[in-house]
Amino acid sequence: MNTLLYRMPIMQTALLQQPFRLFFLGASLFASLGMLLWATFLHLGLLPASSLSPLLWHGHEMLFGFAGALVAGFLLTAVANWTGQATTTPLTLTLLIAIWLLARLGFLMPDTLPLALTATVDCAFFPLLAVIVARPIVRARNYRNLFVVGLVVAFALADLLFFLGDTGVINLAPTRTLFWMIDLLTVLMLAIGGRVIPFFTGRRLPTVQVYRNAWLDRSVNGGAALLVLLDIVTPGGALLGAMSMAIAALALCRLIGWRPWQTVREPMLWILHLGYLWLSAGLTLRGIALLGGPLREITALHAITVGALGSLAIGMMLRVSQGHTGRVITAGPVMATVFLLVSVATALRLTELSGMLPLAGTLWAVAFATLFFKLLPIQFGPPRM
């Protein structure tokens, strides 16, 4: 039976041969359409019927939907590189994509798919991803990268707690789980960014002396993990604010060592450095908010979700897609402008001005729609050797 499935034409398409292809298309398209729906709601008060409240739908779908597809496409590709083993087959990739897509549609079709069913499907995504990612890591004894499996398991737990809190099964505000998911994504971005950004910079600009320090790396990554625990134990406290600002300072020192000012002529590099800078800025703003500053914590966190996640996502999806299909890794004037749109959208969102929120959402949507159409011929086309 499996042999017959693999012989089917659909299983032999390029889309199912490399996991980033479908996931990056899905992530970029959903980032655009999902944000357009949210901008429409903010401007006109209209949002398609959903089994979740508008605010929870927006938060969940951007963090668990968009970021979920992004993380899946990246980790399935990265783990294959780390271990030298394929992470998916066409069959397992199809199953994973189908679960992700059904959940996204299910929340917008409450009359067809009740929340209990959609939530069950959605909660199956991260556990399955964790198993698929863990197998080659364990087989190859690549234990240093097992932390990514732990993070995916934590994503799964946060997703489950979100629905248990939303439905009243447990006494937990579902918005808290969204904050925890941001914490976990921050850990992932700090850790993976700390690996790939200096590596890509040094390889592209060999004359630039990129500084790395093992103690600094461990301090940033360990501090980010501690931040997750503090947010669970003492949410909104001064200790969390102080720790957030300390990690921000360490992350900024780390970034300075990578010589970001040397990348101004290389859009495919500076977008990653800019994304990491937004990480430091977001942690700083969060700390200020928690220590009594004028900005609300939820607003400050958008520097991480919109600025850092958006910038790193748009840069890495294009880089991985070009590099793993044998294309030249490059961004012309159009894509460089698109990269900047994400930061403009972030700045507008941080103003907290109601008139700026729909514009911020629209700019984000335009940026990721442009990325989608840029990726389309790459993902559907054969590799170029």
XYZ file of C-alpha atoms in Angstrom:
385
model
C 0.000 0.000 0.000
C 2.748 2.470 0.937
C 4.620 1.660 -2.277
C 1.523 2.463 -4.309
C 1.103 5.760 -2.465
C 4.672 6.831 -3.167
C 4.153 6.080 -6.874
C 1.203 8.456 -7.082
C 2.097 11.624 -9.073
C 1.106 13.941 -6.217
C 3.596 12.222 -3.904
C 6.371 12.810 -6.412
C 5.897 16.565 -6.737
C 8.617 18.951 -5.619
C 6.233 20.387 -3.018
C 6.338 17.170 -1.011
C 10.029 16.439 -1.416
C 11.249 19.289 0.808
C 9.217 20.228 3.891
C 9.878 23.961 3.769
C 8.114 24.363 0.422
C 4.506 23.891 1.509
C 4.980 25.185 5.038
C 6.590 28.444 3.926
C 3.893 28.993 1.324
C 1.258 28.338 3.965
C 2.968 30.549 6.550
C 3.432 33.521 4.213
C -0.087 33.316 2.779
C -1.715 32.902 6.177
C 0.369 35.721 7.667
C -1.026 37.993 4.965
C -4.664 36.852 4.876
C -4.913 36.437 8.627
C -3.631 39.947 9.237
C -5.941 41.399 6.567
C -8.884 39.830 8.388
C -7.680 41.357 11.638
C -7.144 44.780 10.046
C -10.663 44.567 8.592
C -12.025 43.858 12.047
C -10.131 46.786 13.582
C -11.256 49.181 10.854
C -14.797 47.964 10.113
C -15.636 45.766 13.069
C -16.056 42.809 10.713
C -14.515 39.373 11.153
C -15.741 36.071 9.713
C -17.577 33.903 12.191
C -15.093 32.115 14.408
C -15.289 29.608 17.231
C -12.931 31.912 19.161
C -13.420 35.533 20.212
C -11.770 38.009 17.782
C -8.898 38.865 20.142
C -8.149 35.225 20.978
C -8.465 34.203 17.327
C -5.922 36.831 16.306
C -3.451 35.928 19.036
C -3.779 32.177 18.653
C -3.662 32.122 14.893
C -0.639 34.377 14.579
C 1.327 32.489 17.258
C 0.185 28.906 16.807
C -0.962 29.140 13.180
C 1.483 31.385 11.322
C 4.442 30.786 13.657
C 3.579 27.077 13.831
C 3.948 26.678 10.069
C 7.122 28.757 10.087
C 8.695 26.686 12.886
C 7.685 23.414 11.239
C 9.141 24.342 7.861
C 12.361 25.598 9.410
C 12.953 22.782 11.907
C 12.101 19.973 9.491
C 14.661 21.424 7.082
C 17.288 22.292 9.712
C 17.147 18.914 11.463
C 17.674 17.174 8.126
C 20.830 19.279 7.699
C 22.016 18.689 11.268
C 21.570 14.927 11.121
C 22.047 14.118 7.432
C 18.718 12.254 7.534
C 15.370 13.045 5.953
C 12.792 14.229 8.462
C 9.659 13.575 6.404
C 8.271 11.374 3.698
C 5.660 12.693 1.265
C 3.054 10.867 3.346
C 4.035 12.265 6.754
C 4.475 15.748 5.301
C 1.016 15.600 3.724
C -0.470 14.531 7.055
C 1.253 17.340 8.942
C 0.211 19.967 6.398
C -3.373 18.670 6.368
C -3.636 18.949 10.164
C -2.298 22.499 10.109
C -4.612 23.592 7.288
C -7.721 21.927 8.718
C -7.220 23.714 12.023
C -6.858 27.117 10.331
C -10.054 26.575 8.354
C -11.886 25.018 11.271
C -11.705 28.127 13.453
C -13.377 30.122 10.665
C -16.122 27.539 10.069
C -17.694 27.044 13.519
C -20.989 25.833 12.073
C -19.235 23.098 10.099
C -16.466 22.177 12.527
C -17.250 22.703 16.228
C -14.537 24.111 18.473
C -13.955 20.775 20.231
C -13.113 19.074 16.939
C -10.991 21.939 15.599
C -9.116 22.225 18.901
C -8.422 18.475 18.876
C -7.011 18.689 15.367
C -4.964 21.769 16.234
C -3.556 20.167 19.381
C -2.333 17.196 17.326
C 0.004 19.338 15.222
C 2.869 20.066 17.607
C 3.042 16.576 19.191
C 3.290 15.027 15.728
C 5.923 17.589 14.732
C 7.894 16.790 17.902
C 7.947 13.072 17.079
C 8.964 13.670 13.465
C 11.760 16.038 14.490
C 12.980 13.854 17.378
C 13.436 10.625 15.398
C 16.392 11.664 13.198
C 18.006 13.568 16.091
C 17.945 10.472 18.286
C 18.978 8.117 15.477
C 21.954 10.333 14.629
C 22.761 10.854 18.343
C 22.646 14.574 17.641
C 21.720 15.210 21.255
C 22.874 18.845 21.375
C 19.847 19.707 19.261
C 17.288 17.885 21.395
C 16.370 21.246 22.922
C 14.290 22.020 19.832
C 12.188 18.934 20.537
C 11.649 20.194 24.071
C 10.522 23.553 22.715
C 8.045 21.946 20.316
C 6.651 19.868 23.199
C 6.293 23.105 25.182
C 4.441 24.643 22.200
C 2.080 21.661 22.294
C 1.450 22.090 26.017
C 0.779 25.826 25.623
C -1.693 25.071 22.813
C -3.534 22.518 24.952
C -3.688 24.865 27.948
C -5.043 27.625 25.685
C -8.112 25.569 24.811
C -8.569 24.188 28.323
C -8.548 27.750 29.613
C -10.798 29.100 26.878
C -13.433 26.427 27.440
C -13.307 26.743 31.239
C -12.006 23.238 31.858
C -9.229 24.773 33.969
C -9.042 28.124 35.725
C -6.545 29.777 33.410
C -6.931 32.856 31.249
C -6.120 31.752 27.665
C -4.273 35.016 27.117
C -1.617 33.825 29.585
C -0.789 30.918 27.293
C -0.304 33.380 24.435
C 2.273 35.217 26.543
C 3.994 31.888 27.264
C 4.055 31.078 23.565
C 5.757 34.407 22.885
C 8.312 33.533 25.580
C 8.983 30.163 23.955
C 9.321 31.677 20.488
C 11.735 34.208 21.977
C 13.878 31.347 23.287
C 13.871 29.744 19.842
C 14.729 32.979 18.021
C 17.525 33.872 20.421
C 19.039 30.380 20.268
C 18.748 29.705 16.541
C 19.489 33.320 15.622
C 22.628 33.112 17.721
C 23.785 30.240 15.541
C 22.794 31.193 12.035
C 23.169 34.980 11.940
C 26.917 35.110 12.739
C 27.463 32.038 10.542
C 25.729 33.566 7.525
C 27.457 36.899 8.139
C 30.926 35.387 8.337
C 30.379 33.233 5.247
C 29.011 36.078 3.114
C 31.473 38.693 4.436
C 34.692 36.775 5.122
C 36.694 39.951 5.735
C 34.390 40.964 8.609
C 35.594 39.709 11.979
C 32.480 38.285 13.632
C 32.896 38.059 17.402
C 31.322 35.178 19.325
C 31.594 34.391 23.017
C 30.481 31.073 24.515
C 29.690 32.636 27.898
C 27.535 35.286 26.261
C 25.729 32.663 24.188
C 24.940 30.567 27.252
C 23.854 33.612 29.235
C 21.418 34.784 26.567
C 19.940 31.341 25.922
C 19.806 30.338 29.580
C 18.341 33.687 30.577
C 15.608 33.342 27.959
C 14.695 29.899 29.323
C 14.542 31.359 32.837
C 12.288 34.104 31.510
C 9.706 31.475 30.535
C 9.675 30.069 34.072
C 9.397 33.523 35.626
C 6.454 34.385 33.377
C 4.676 31.253 34.600
C 5.480 31.741 38.299
C 5.437 35.555 38.612
C 3.565 36.957 35.593
C 3.696 40.715 35.277
C 6.128 41.111 38.147
C 9.100 43.425 38.580
C 11.486 40.464 38.626
C 10.261 39.434 35.180
C 10.759 42.994 33.976
C 14.302 43.190 35.323
C 15.212 39.810 33.817
C 13.737 40.855 30.478
C 15.905 43.981 30.384
C 19.016 42.031 31.411
C 18.538 39.540 28.572
C 17.905 42.429 26.185
C 21.249 43.985 27.135
C 23.106 40.696 26.699
C 21.406 40.057 23.344
C 22.387 43.532 22.171
C 26.026 42.901 23.160
C 25.856 39.662 21.216
C 24.472 41.459 18.158
C 27.142 44.170 18.275
C 29.773 41.442 18.118
C 28.308 40.291 14.814
C 29.045 43.715 13.239
C 25.528 44.461 11.893
C 26.627 47.814 10.403
C 28.826 45.887 7.954
C 25.749 44.293 6.364
C 24.026 47.433 5.040
C 24.707 46.441 1.417
C 23.423 42.890 1.952
C 19.622 42.828 2.478
C 19.626 39.064 3.061
C 21.929 39.684 6.015
C 20.669 42.950 7.479
C 17.096 41.691 7.701
C 18.303 38.970 10.091
C 20.341 41.445 12.128
C 17.344 43.793 12.186
C 15.102 40.985 13.403
C 17.536 40.226 16.216
C 17.658 43.930 17.093
C 13.869 43.901 17.421
C 14.244 40.999 19.844
C 16.456 43.125 22.078
C 14.146 46.119 21.674
C 11.072 44.061 22.484
C 12.610 42.610 25.631
C 13.670 46.111 26.688
C 10.210 47.575 26.111
C 8.602 44.685 27.953
C 10.917 45.246 30.886
C 10.108 48.962 30.950
C 6.395 48.188 30.841
C 6.625 45.724 33.733
C 8.662 48.181 35.796
C 5.980 50.842 35.542
C 6.698 52.457 32.185
C 4.030 54.094 30.005
C 3.751 51.222 27.509
C 1.478 48.243 28.170
C 3.150 44.823 28.272
C 0.942 43.461 25.474
C 1.933 46.393 23.270
C 5.630 45.946 24.030
C 5.390 42.269 23.105
C 4.426 43.283 19.555
C 8.021 44.411 19.063
C 8.845 40.707 19.418
C 5.900 39.187 17.535
C 5.705 41.729 14.698
C 9.233 43.120 14.554
C 11.473 40.201 15.511
C 9.364 37.240 14.415
C 8.202 39.035 11.264
C 11.687 40.125 10.209
C 13.390 36.810 10.971
C 10.534 34.910 9.327
C 10.562 36.867 6.088
C 14.361 36.746 5.855
C 14.741 33.061 6.708
C 11.868 31.829 4.531
C 13.376 33.511 1.483
C 16.934 32.440 2.338
C 16.057 28.798 3.009
C 13.861 28.558 -0.085
C 16.535 29.991 -2.361
C 19.437 28.110 -0.811
C 17.772 24.699 -0.661
C 16.596 24.861 -4.262
C 20.028 25.742 -5.612
C 19.259 29.387 -6.307
C 21.372 32.446 -5.614
C 20.584 33.835 -2.157
C 19.709 37.422 -2.927
C 17.090 40.121 -2.416
C 16.564 42.872 -4.965
C 15.179 46.374 -4.331
C 11.588 45.140 -4.110
C 12.267 42.541 -1.433
C 14.570 44.915 0.445
C 11.672 47.377 0.577
C 9.366 44.591 1.724
C 11.812 43.776 4.524
C 11.550 47.371 5.737
C 7.747 47.292 5.646
C 7.783 44.829 8.542
C 9.708 47.286 10.720
C 7.458 50.173 9.695
C 4.435 48.039 10.617
C 6.039 47.317 13.979
C 6.723 50.963 14.717
C 3.130 51.888 13.847
C 1.776 49.104 16.061
C 3.854 50.300 19.006
C 2.330 53.793 18.835
C -0.937 52.360 20.225
C -2.825 54.903 18.112
C -6.102 53.325 16.960
C -5.810 54.897 13.521
C -2.388 53.366 13.011
C -3.354 49.759 13.840
C -5.165 48.958 10.559
C -2.299 50.551 8.611
C 0.244 48.482 10.526
C -1.731 45.327 9.771
C -2.056 46.267 6.110
C 1.698 46.856 5.714
C 2.427 43.487 7.338
C -0.089 41.822 5.018
C 1.457 43.465 1.934
C 4.931 42.349 3.009
C 3.969 38.706 3.420
C 1.755 38.656 0.326
C 4.755 39.869 -1.675
C 6.877 37.141 -0.098
C 4.241 34.547 -0.990
C 4.298 35.480 -4.667
C 8.099 35.598 -4.588
C 8.194 32.072 -3.150
C 5.514 30.627 -5.418
C 7.664 29.880 -8.511
C 10.544 28.736 -6.280
C 8.482 26.228 -4.311
C 6.639 24.822 -7.307
C 9.682 24.692 -9.533
C 12.377 22.036 -9.618
C 15.729 22.677 -7.898
C 18.262 24.598 -9.946
C 21.672 23.022 -9.839
